[in-house]
XYZ file of C-alpha atoms in Angstrom:
714
model
C -147.862 6.249 19.373
C -149.444 9.723 20.864
C -147.134 12.631 20.625
C -146.658 12.518 24.452
C -145.646 9.639 24.468
C -142.921 10.018 21.861
C -141.460 13.063 23.681
C -141.519 11.235 27.077
C -139.321 8.368 25.292
C -136.973 10.831 24.179
C -135.358 13.115 26.442
C -133.983 15.355 23.355
C -137.405 16.426 22.608
C -139.149 16.797 26.153
C -138.207 20.139 27.325
C -138.832 21.879 23.592
C -141.968 20.193 22.797
C -143.340 20.208 26.433
C -141.401 24.221 26.629
C -144.196 24.783 23.449
C -147.017 23.241 25.176
C -146.378 25.557 28.425
C -145.719 28.353 26.318
C -148.854 27.920 24.450
C -150.806 28.031 28.000
C -149.053 30.701 29.184
C -150.137 32.875 26.075
C -153.646 32.540 26.741
C -155.533 35.794 24.501
C -152.365 36.154 23.005
C -151.517 32.663 21.206
C -151.756 34.013 17.797
C -148.261 35.851 18.028
C -146.556 33.262 20.530
C -147.298 30.545 17.627
C -146.182 32.783 14.619
C -143.039 33.366 16.656
C -142.769 29.918 17.317
C -143.295 28.420 13.778
C -140.170 30.977 13.017
C -137.859 29.031 15.445
C -138.843 25.875 13.963
C -138.196 27.167 10.156
C -134.935 28.152 11.293
C -134.127 24.744 13.570
C -135.204 22.534 10.867
C -132.310 23.807 8.865
C -130.280 23.139 10.773
C -127.292 20.579 10.211
C -127.825 18.616 13.475
C -130.609 15.922 12.643
C -131.418 16.594 16.991
C -132.780 20.172 16.233
C -134.539 19.152 12.941
C -136.165 16.286 14.614
C -137.160 18.541 17.724
C -138.081 21.421 14.775
C -140.159 18.961 13.170
C -142.024 17.279 16.130
C -143.033 20.544 17.096
C -144.489 21.837 14.043
C -146.489 18.425 13.945
C -148.075 19.817 16.913
C -148.362 23.146 15.594
C -150.405 21.151 12.295
C -152.955 19.832 14.229
C -153.668 23.695 15.198
C -154.445 24.129 11.653
C -151.323 25.207 10.809
C -149.571 24.165 7.743
C -145.846 22.231 7.164
C -146.476 21.263 3.604
C -143.049 23.884 3.416
C -141.344 21.265 5.452
C -141.831 18.188 3.610
C -138.520 18.122 1.951
C -137.515 18.062 5.708
C -139.768 14.930 6.592
C -137.961 12.895 4.212
C -134.111 13.904 5.982
C -135.469 13.137 9.353
C -137.303 9.687 7.854
C -133.664 8.754 6.097
C -131.954 9.004 9.747
C -130.205 5.696 11.333
C -131.585 6.778 14.683
C -134.918 5.205 14.895
C -136.266 7.494 17.580
C -135.126 10.089 14.698
C -136.713 8.187 12.043
C -140.233 7.453 14.298
C -140.370 11.235 14.039
C -139.878 11.342 9.932
C -142.554 8.954 10.125
C -144.860 10.626 11.943
C -144.768 13.636 10.261
C -144.843 12.157 6.969
C -147.965 10.573 7.962
C -149.663 13.984 9.275
C -148.887 16.175 6.054
C -147.870 13.693 2.749
C -150.847 13.183 1.002
C -150.729 10.970 -2.342
C -150.213 13.927 -4.693
C -147.175 15.118 -2.146
C -144.426 15.641 -4.634
C -140.837 14.389 -2.336
C -143.314 11.278 -2.776
C -141.189 9.840 -5.603
C -138.437 10.714 -3.034
C -139.500 8.367 -0.733
C -140.069 5.629 -2.728
C -136.931 4.110 -2.329
C -136.876 4.899 1.285
C -139.724 2.644 2.054
C -138.536 -0.023 -0.204
C -135.123 0.201 2.100
C -137.049 0.455 5.474
C -139.123 -2.595 4.609
C -136.384 -4.610 4.022
C -134.559 -3.885 7.087
C -133.697 -6.862 9.680
C -135.048 -4.527 12.883
C -138.743 -5.377 13.843
C -139.268 -1.853 14.655
C -138.095 0.208 11.769
C -140.205 -2.493 9.347
C -143.342 -1.153 11.628
C -142.487 2.403 10.644
C -142.976 2.154 6.225
C -146.226 -0.030 6.998
C -148.021 2.627 9.319
C -147.257 5.297 6.761
C -147.752 3.470 3.282
C -151.880 3.496 3.765
C -151.622 7.017 4.488
C -149.571 8.671 1.296
C -149.698 5.452 -1.170
C -150.842 6.633 -4.956
C -151.136 4.095 -7.495
C -147.882 4.767 -8.769
C -146.339 3.911 -5.444
C -148.661 0.775 -5.300
C -147.649 -0.549 -7.559
C -143.821 0.256 -6.728
C -143.998 -1.230 -3.353
C -146.387 -4.364 -4.063
C -142.846 -6.676 -4.074
C -141.533 -5.462 -0.869
C -145.117 -5.891 0.947
C -145.622 -9.538 -0.428
C -142.748 -10.957 1.208
C -143.447 -9.163 4.640
C -146.732 -11.692 5.001
C -144.692 -14.502 5.469
C -142.467 -12.677 7.796
C -141.359 -14.035 11.369
C -143.297 -11.467 13.307
C -147.141 -11.586 13.695
C -147.252 -7.855 13.892
C -145.375 -7.745 10.920
C -147.667 -9.889 9.248
C -150.694 -8.057 11.103
C -149.534 -4.560 9.392
C -148.825 -5.889 5.802
C -151.999 -7.326 5.568
C -153.757 -3.977 6.398
C -151.290 -2.076 4.037
C -151.977 -4.131 1.498
C -155.715 -3.606 1.889
C -155.077 -0.057 1.359
C -152.978 -0.765 -1.757
C -155.965 -2.653 -3.316
C -158.274 0.449 -3.186
C -156.001 2.955 -4.888
C -155.125 0.292 -7.209
C -156.812 -2.961 -7.723
C -154.983 -4.697 -9.712
C -152.288 -5.342 -6.480
C -154.687 -7.631 -5.058
C -154.228 -10.289 -7.659
C -150.881 -11.342 -6.573
C -151.662 -10.692 -2.923
C -154.497 -12.570 -3.150
C -153.261 -15.842 -2.836
C -150.856 -14.812 -0.141
C -153.616 -13.278 1.815
C -156.055 -16.405 1.504
C -153.115 -18.923 2.487
C -152.859 -17.006 5.542
C -156.368 -17.056 6.920
C -156.327 -20.719 5.696
C -153.456 -21.668 8.199
C -155.129 -23.127 11.460
C -151.319 -22.509 13.162
C -152.007 -18.700 12.349
C -151.682 -16.118 15.353
C -155.197 -15.126 15.976
C -154.201 -11.035 15.604
C -153.248 -11.830 12.169
C -156.626 -13.674 11.461
C -158.328 -11.301 12.897
C -156.377 -8.534 10.696
C -157.691 -10.681 7.332
C -161.127 -11.170 8.313
C -161.436 -7.369 8.560
C -160.373 -7.083 5.264
C -162.148 -9.876 3.509
C -165.007 -8.251 5.469
C -164.427 -4.706 3.916
C -163.618 -6.306 0.516
C -166.579 -8.814 0.523
C -169.191 -6.114 0.585
C -167.714 -5.218 -2.787
C -167.481 -8.363 -4.746
C -169.299 -10.986 -2.259
C -169.205 -13.869 -5.044
C -165.553 -14.038 -5.183
C -165.449 -14.639 -0.989
C -168.284 -17.746 -1.357
C -165.007 -20.114 -1.047
C -163.602 -19.102 2.026
C -167.472 -19.664 3.623
C -165.666 -23.281 5.257
C -163.069 -21.151 6.950
C -164.987 -18.633 8.383
C -167.812 -20.989 9.657
C -164.889 -23.182 11.665
C -163.716 -19.404 12.883
C -167.323 -18.300 13.889
C -167.503 -21.589 16.038
C -164.391 -21.867 17.200
C -163.342 -18.327 17.723
C -162.741 -16.546 21.144
C -162.652 -13.238 19.597
C -165.984 -10.963 19.899
C -165.052 -8.433 17.479
C -163.726 -10.915 14.886
C -167.329 -12.698 15.086
C -168.762 -9.858 14.568
C -167.085 -9.314 11.385
C -167.237 -13.193 10.363
C -171.234 -12.167 11.039
C -171.673 -9.285 8.820
C -169.626 -10.833 6.436
C -172.394 -13.974 6.200
C -174.989 -11.870 5.915
C -173.744 -10.688 2.771
C -172.796 -14.280 1.489
C -176.518 -15.661 2.718
C -178.478 -14.274 -0.280
C -175.643 -15.606 -2.865
C -175.772 -19.393 -1.301
C -179.366 -20.069 0.282
C -177.644 -23.361 1.433
C -175.745 -21.305 3.852
C -178.510 -20.538 5.977
C -179.392 -24.330 7.364
C -175.362 -25.086 8.478
C -175.132 -20.610 10.091
C -178.779 -21.073 12.396
C -176.948 -23.681 15.162
C -173.987 -21.421 15.899
C -175.846 -17.956 15.964
C -178.718 -19.697 18.237
C -175.518 -20.878 20.431
C -174.501 -17.352 20.470
C -176.963 -15.381 21.183
C -178.372 -17.508 24.116
C -174.699 -17.746 25.161
C -172.686 -14.475 24.897
C -172.814 -12.217 27.588
C -171.565 -9.199 25.021
C -174.377 -6.844 24.253
C -172.293 -5.613 20.831
C -172.323 -9.389 19.493
C -175.859 -10.368 20.428
C -177.211 -7.810 18.568
C -174.659 -8.425 15.758
C -175.924 -11.694 15.658
C -179.526 -10.541 15.704
C -179.041 -8.317 12.839
C -176.968 -10.496 10.737
C -180.057 -12.928 10.563
C -182.042 -10.494 9.797
C -179.968 -8.491 6.605
C -178.655 -11.894 5.347
C -182.306 -12.986 5.236
C -181.922 -16.238 7.323
C -185.345 -15.285 9.035
C -187.043 -15.077 6.358
C -185.149 -18.056 4.430
C -186.029 -20.465 7.658
C -189.457 -18.802 7.531
C -192.399 -22.226 8.764
C -189.287 -24.175 9.878
C -189.146 -25.534 13.567
C -185.760 -23.660 13.578
C -187.100 -20.497 11.923
C -189.393 -20.105 14.286
C -187.237 -20.891 17.130
C -184.751 -18.132 16.645
C -187.193 -15.405 15.436
C -188.476 -16.192 19.117
C -185.070 -16.149 20.604
C -184.511 -12.525 18.541
C -187.134 -10.963 19.889
C -187.197 -12.502 23.669
C -183.459 -10.753 23.402
C -184.334 -7.623 21.627
C -186.794 -7.016 24.352
C -184.375 -7.727 27.205
C -182.552 -4.734 25.417
C -185.111 -2.696 25.426
C -185.757 -3.195 29.460
C -181.758 -2.475 30.126
C -183.166 0.970 30.998
C -180.381 3.635 30.874
C -179.030 2.395 28.372
C -180.212 4.427 25.448
C -178.248 3.107 22.663
C -178.889 -0.387 23.180
C -183.253 0.597 23.045
C -182.028 2.341 20.153
C -180.602 -0.416 18.193
C -183.256 -3.086 19.655
C -185.998 -0.820 17.946
C -184.057 -1.047 14.617
C -183.778 -4.594 15.156
C -187.453 -4.925 16.017
C -188.566 -2.650 12.904
C -186.527 -4.825 10.650
C -188.802 -8.144 12.157
C -192.024 -6.547 12.301
C -192.332 -6.853 8.158
C -192.027 -10.667 8.513
C -193.054 -11.437 11.894
C -195.850 -8.893 13.090
C -197.508 -11.483 15.641
C -194.126 -12.020 17.378
C -193.183 -8.466 18.093
C -196.952 -7.445 18.538
C -196.470 -9.729 21.701
C -193.880 -6.968 23.287
C -196.440 -3.749 22.258
C -195.862 -3.130 25.988
C -192.596 -2.205 26.223
C -192.281 -0.984 22.532
C -195.317 1.659 23.456
C -192.935 2.726 26.507
C -190.566 4.007 24.254
C -192.443 6.599 22.588
C -192.162 8.413 25.886
C -188.839 8.161 25.909
C -186.655 11.203 26.698
C -184.455 10.526 23.697
C -185.984 11.968 20.356
C -184.015 9.860 18.692
C -185.434 6.422 20.454
C -188.837 8.206 20.384
C -188.940 8.641 16.725
C -187.887 4.854 15.987
C -190.450 3.483 18.115
C -192.955 5.727 16.317
C -192.212 3.867 13.281
C -192.156 0.190 14.864
C -195.520 1.288 16.480
C -196.702 1.992 13.534
C -196.237 -1.010 12.058
C -197.426 -3.603 14.411
C -200.988 -1.228 15.067
C -204.242 -3.204 15.036
C -208.135 -2.616 15.510
C -207.618 -3.611 19.726
C -204.486 -1.007 19.972
C -204.757 1.710 17.622
C -207.086 3.875 19.990
C -205.065 3.922 22.823
C -201.614 4.059 21.218
C -203.255 7.293 19.240
C -204.439 8.843 22.513
C -201.249 8.105 23.474
C -199.345 10.031 21.420
C -201.985 13.011 20.941
C -201.125 13.291 24.642
C -197.828 13.492 23.882
C -198.551 16.606 21.396
C -200.558 18.131 23.843
C -198.340 18.099 26.780
C -195.406 19.405 25.267
C -194.138 22.732 23.831
C -192.577 23.152 20.624
C -189.138 23.079 20.323
C -186.190 21.889 19.339
C -184.436 18.667 20.841
C -181.593 20.767 21.456
C -183.354 22.957 24.287
C -183.514 19.936 26.470
C -180.175 19.292 28.022
C -181.952 16.177 28.978
C -181.403 15.013 25.302
C -177.258 15.830 25.316
C -175.985 12.660 26.863
C -172.909 14.138 27.825
C -174.970 15.690 30.946
C -175.565 12.699 32.672
C -173.080 12.916 34.964
C -171.014 9.885 36.506
C -171.227 8.069 33.285
C -167.864 6.851 32.391
C -167.781 5.339 28.849
C -167.488 1.632 28.511
C -167.585 -1.105 26.019
C -167.732 -4.876 26.115
C -164.627 -7.144 26.172
C -163.879 -9.519 24.235
C -163.052 -12.139 26.870
C -166.254 -14.632 26.673
C -166.602 -14.272 30.632
C -167.197 -10.537 30.089
C -170.109 -8.742 32.014
C -172.635 -7.174 30.239
C -171.091 -3.535 29.899
C -174.404 -1.214 31.002
C -174.593 2.287 32.070
C -175.923 3.844 34.839
C -179.910 4.510 35.191
C -180.938 7.843 33.609
C -182.721 10.281 35.397
C -185.759 11.331 33.795
C -187.618 14.605 33.461
C -191.153 14.641 35.446
C -191.421 17.699 32.763
C -192.960 17.146 29.203
C -190.049 17.245 26.919
C -190.057 19.954 24.113
C -190.649 18.038 21.103
C -188.979 19.440 17.985
C -191.097 20.400 14.966
C -189.954 17.352 12.882
C -190.918 15.119 15.246
C -194.257 16.717 15.602
C -194.863 16.307 12.163
C -193.826 12.734 12.299
C -196.489 11.726 14.841
C -199.161 13.318 12.509
C -198.039 11.327 9.923
C -197.718 7.862 11.882
C -201.293 8.685 13.353
C -202.959 9.559 10.011
C -200.960 6.136 8.548
C -201.898 3.948 11.093
C -205.503 4.831 11.192
C -206.035 4.789 7.189
C -204.175 2.190 6.496
C -206.019 -1.114 4.502
C -209.183 2.135 3.919
C -210.010 2.281 7.347
C -209.724 -1.477 8.749
C -208.455 -0.625 12.456
C -211.316 2.256 12.993
C -214.564 0.906 14.474
C -215.588 4.757 15.842
C -215.740 7.012 13.209
C -217.021 9.928 15.303
C -214.019 9.569 17.386
C -211.392 9.191 14.201
C -212.854 12.748 12.783
C -212.258 14.292 16.836
C -208.818 13.197 16.344
C -208.689 14.970 13.102
C -209.899 17.824 14.398
C -207.431 17.613 17.630
C -204.144 16.976 14.964
C -205.186 20.237 13.470
C -203.870 22.241 16.498
C -200.780 20.690 16.597
C -200.313 21.190 13.016
C -195.931 22.024 12.909
C -195.282 25.958 12.067
C -194.012 26.422 8.663
C -191.826 29.091 9.783
C -190.505 26.736 12.360
C -188.903 24.111 10.049
C -185.508 25.056 7.711
C -185.762 27.885 5.249
C -185.668 25.521 2.226
C -188.634 25.297 0.591
C -189.028 21.200 0.989
C -189.261 21.635 4.144
C -192.222 24.229 3.715
C -193.627 21.687 1.570
C -193.777 18.627 3.479
C -195.229 20.847 6.692
C -198.277 21.873 4.900
C -198.526 18.826 3.292
C -199.101 17.701 6.856
C -202.153 19.968 7.294
C -203.640 19.234 3.910
C -203.451 15.387 4.872
C -205.391 15.919 7.768
C -208.007 17.789 5.507
C -208.091 15.694 3.079
C -208.683 12.484 5.948
C -211.532 14.336 7.087
C -213.092 14.800 3.419
C -212.484 11.388 2.580
C -214.326 10.066 5.799
C -217.483 12.206 4.773
C -217.651 10.719 1.298
C -217.047 7.052 2.228
C -218.914 6.652 5.523
C -222.400 8.477 5.307
C -223.327 7.566 8.461
C -220.978 9.828 10.398
C -221.411 12.586 7.647
C -223.324 15.181 9.256
C -220.402 14.630 12.299
C -217.791 15.404 9.805
C -219.623 18.469 8.245
C -219.758 19.868 11.774
C -216.030 19.337 11.892
C -215.731 21.315 9.038
C -217.517 23.999 10.431
C -215.976 23.969 13.683
C -212.866 24.418 11.556
C -213.544 26.886 8.951
C -215.731 29.584 11.191
C -213.008 32.156 11.805
C -214.202 32.764 15.463
C -213.158 29.336 16.061
C -210.121 29.184 14.875
C -208.280 30.249 17.541
C -209.487 27.252 19.604
C -209.041 25.055 17.270
C -205.645 26.306 15.041
C -201.902 26.253 16.630
C -201.190 29.044 19.028
C -198.879 30.642 16.204
C -197.629 30.190 12.195
C -200.146 29.333 9.751
C -199.276 25.368 9.720
C -202.755 24.147 9.589
C -204.043 26.796 6.729
C -203.734 24.417 4.098
C -207.264 22.283 5.965
C -209.046 25.041 4.645
C -209.063 23.558 1.201
C -210.380 20.333 2.496
C -213.098 21.543 5.329
C -214.133 24.664 2.290
C -214.536 22.075 -0.105
C -216.594 19.621 2.357
C -219.342 22.712 3.343
C -219.930 23.748 -0.072
C -220.715 19.695 -1.360
C -222.683 18.781 2.040
C -224.060 22.485 2.899
C -227.696 20.924 4.041
C -226.170 19.203 7.124
C -224.242 22.498 8.103
C -225.602 23.395 11.664
C -224.802 27.323 11.350
C -224.586 27.668 7.397
C -225.159 31.419 8.073
C -221.992 31.245 10.347
C -219.932 29.392 7.563
C -220.647 32.070 4.597
C -219.834 35.404 7.080
C -216.249 32.567 7.261
C -216.120 32.230 3.822
C -216.390 35.743 3.133
C -214.213 37.442 5.969
C -211.654 40.032 5.105
C -209.228 37.508 5.905
C -210.037 34.721 3.546
C -208.916 36.813 0.169
C -205.358 36.520 1.954
C -205.516 32.838 1.221
C -203.508 31.265 -1.022
C -204.754 30.905 -3.712
C -205.681 26.930 -4.334
C -207.520 27.669 -1.065
C -209.233 30.535 -2.472
C -210.218 28.753 -5.358
C -212.325 26.428 -3.327
C -213.702 29.293 -1.299
C -214.832 31.308 -3.898
C -216.569 27.648 -5.278
C -218.461 26.875 -1.810
C -219.629 30.593 -1.237
C -222.833 30.239 -3.970
C -223.777 26.251 -2.407
C -223.561 27.649 0.860
C -225.727 30.456 0.072
C -228.117 28.764 -1.889
C -228.861 26.705 0.954
C -229.571 29.670 2.933
C -231.947 31.262 0.187
C -233.506 28.391 -1.855
C -236.559 27.475 0.470
C -239.560 27.368 -1.451
C -242.026 27.170 1.276
C -241.258 30.775 2.649
C -243.156 33.300 1.589
C -241.418 35.948 -0.526
C -241.725 38.685 2.478
C -239.393 41.746 2.473
C -237.545 40.794 5.532
C -236.751 37.943 2.912
C -235.906 39.882 0.621
C -233.552 41.973 2.665
C -231.749 39.236 4.166
C -231.285 37.843 0.454
C -229.935 41.523 -0.616
C -227.712 42.125 2.057
C -225.934 38.551 1.588
C -225.562 39.002 -1.884
C -224.136 42.647 -1.407
C -221.694 41.027 0.916
C -220.500 38.278 -1.722
C -220.292 40.620 -4.399
C -218.133 43.108 -2.244
C -215.902 39.625 -1.462
C -215.823 39.127 -4.952
C -214.986 42.362 -7.220
C -211.668 42.536 -5.877
C -210.769 39.366 -7.047
C -211.694 39.815 -10.527
C -208.129 41.270 -10.469
C -206.353 38.121 -9.544
C -203.375 37.370 -10.537
C -203.830 33.732 -10.195
C -206.117 31.936 -13.578
C -208.014 29.941 -11.401
C -209.474 32.441 -8.815
C -210.150 35.024 -11.374
C -211.760 32.873 -13.653
C -214.027 31.527 -10.601
C -214.939 34.921 -9.070
C -215.940 36.719 -12.628
C -218.271 33.920 -13.222
C -219.794 33.953 -9.605
C -219.952 37.911 -9.527
C -222.126 37.819 -13.205
C -224.449 35.475 -11.680
C -224.878 37.264 -8.150
C -225.568 40.701 -10.254
C -228.188 39.029 -12.085
C -229.715 37.434 -8.905
C -229.937 40.620 -7.433
C -231.190 42.535 -10.180
C -233.855 39.508 -10.177
C -234.979 40.250 -6.446
C -235.175 44.413 -6.821
C -237.804 43.331 -9.776
C -239.525 40.500 -8.246
C -242.660 41.844 -5.760
C -242.602 40.996 -2.135
C -245.857 40.097 -0.177
C -248.181 42.780 0.859
C -250.969 43.067 3.853
C -252.923 41.698 1.467
C -251.462 39.411 -0.674
C -251.621 35.787 0.060
C -248.480 33.284 -0.368
C -245.774 35.410 -2.617
C -243.767 32.482 -4.426
C -239.536 33.628 -4.378
C -237.416 34.355 -7.356
C -236.952 31.436 -9.496
C -233.008 31.790 -9.659
C -233.031 31.568 -5.510
C -235.130 28.925 -5.587
C -234.349 26.805 -8.242
C -231.669 28.396 -10.864
C -228.870 28.559 -8.728
C -229.547 25.273 -7.326
C -229.304 23.411 -9.981
C -225.743 24.000 -10.081
C -224.825 22.044 -7.797
C -227.390 19.703 -7.963
C -226.746 16.447 -9.405
C -225.790 12.802 -8.562
C -224.584 12.387 -5.018
C -220.772 11.607 -4.786
C -219.536 8.014 -4.115
C -215.968 6.880 -3.145
C -215.095 4.929 -6.556
C -212.191 1.859 -6.435
C -208.507 2.941 -7.123
C -208.966 0.280 -10.038
C -212.538 1.055 -11.661
C -211.213 3.515 -14.018
C -208.807 1.175 -15.520
C -212.252 -0.969 -16.486
C -213.930 1.132 -18.475
C -213.059 0.048 -21.991
C -211.383 2.828 -24.607
C -214.012 4.196 -27.601
C -213.351 3.044 -30.869
C -211.853 5.665 -32.257
C -210.305 7.494 -29.353
C -207.001 8.644 -29.958
C -204.975 9.526 -26.510
C -201.879 9.595 -27.565
C -201.650 12.233 -29.993
C -200.384 15.954 -29.086
C -203.781 18.110 -29.973
C -201.090 20.985 -30.284
C -198.033 20.072 -30.963
C -196.905 23.873 -30.686
C -197.987 23.794 -27.089
C -194.980 20.937 -26.375
């Protein structure tokens, strides 16, 4: 019962409580002083010998306590009002106890006898007061003490008392589990009584459902009665609880599957209540009924029925809650029945552009699981279009995502009446403008695109040139690292998105030789500094991690580069030295490879012009590497030292090598340029290796891989 209804029911309280409320409203801007004065008045009134004044003061204190003002100091006064012989005063005392008492409140020891006395009262309203109070304040000691007074109330003549007692016993069982041993036989007796009041049965089902999730084995003997209530019951909410309970029992007793299929099928076909319909479908999925009946006529029928009903939930436009739970159920079904879900891909794909970001996320997860070779390209193009058209922002920036902003929408729910019509919201207004996309959603879209395309070793891709274009396009939509949460895990996750794009591009180049030139050209476009303005995100450094893979590609396949001169210039750009050490180390490794590509031509004579060009390139490389010799990262430092010395030796050889004169014939270029440096990077072609290939290599006799090389390093 609310405070306002209490105040209306007792004239003696009405004036003072409402005067307090009106006073707070009349003192806007100065509420603190007014409340402090009111608290002083309450402290004085609560000590009054007049029980009416004491109860009035408590009622005002309860109201102020809801604003955060402590009233634990009045615990003993609460106990005094609880002991009043007048019901209206007693009710105020119990309300204050619920509001302020805790299991460790000291005066609870004094309250036990009062609770026992009121539990045995001949008046129904008085019995109800301790029954609704005990669950809020009970502790193990009190639970053990009150059990003997609560158990007789299970056979009380009033259904309301029996119902409240059952719920109170559940709370006792949570606080002190031993109380369930003597209480359970009586609770079970109430459940098995076919003449029991439906409200009491519903309360028992709620308690059984809550306990059943903890110890489902103990409730298997109740399956026949639960099944009977499911078939014969008319209470939708009780049916939902029973279905949830059966979902935990079916894995323990698979024979229940055959028994449950007919009533669940009937409920799904006939119920107009969306809540019950969804719980039936969810129970079938969660309980393993769908998997257990797979391959049977009944199983195929229930699967088709569930999927068709879920489609209906998706097309009920204007109710985002139904869409969300339907997509959630679809996601669970797609693992076992992908063909059935694929038949409804049209409505699922439509949800990708839903105004609600949570629905988009669920639809994205579902689409990722149902993609195949026939629908991969349109789905990916649709997701890319979504990334292109939207501006990065948090979801809260767009008012259409705030469901409270939809004017004229009144919260409503399904009735327990079987005849109840579906409760639907008004059709939501759709924004004509592209929604701002949260950074985590952008990241999820990119991750799902990569997963869909690379699944089963690119089994769904028929056009790898298209895929290379998609990867390059995705680089420009990488989430900004600074826009994520400030913790390191978010930054690492964002970096991994760009890194994953780069690894995919690298993987395609290695695996698919026919499109290797296109992949290398794509890598060149990403590594050239001048192109980054067009291909990288407009702000932030979220795409920076892709540079590691593309630098590896231009170094591994320099012969396929359309413009190696531009690539080398970008590798040697002053900004490259500021890159993270892991990327910079790969840059340093790629520089001599691209340099060798430019200078290793043996068929061109060693002219003054060619010598000048080579000198200039080496001077730029040496200038770039010299500062990196002191780099704090060991791998960067090591590579810089090695290649710096190599370039210096080569430079000396060039200076000593004579160039072609006017009367000279063909002059061979220095062997360091044409043979020595290229030979460092020439060898067998890098080919993909199966993941299990290494495990098939036999271990060499005498090779010990377990003994530590140096115990002191551990």
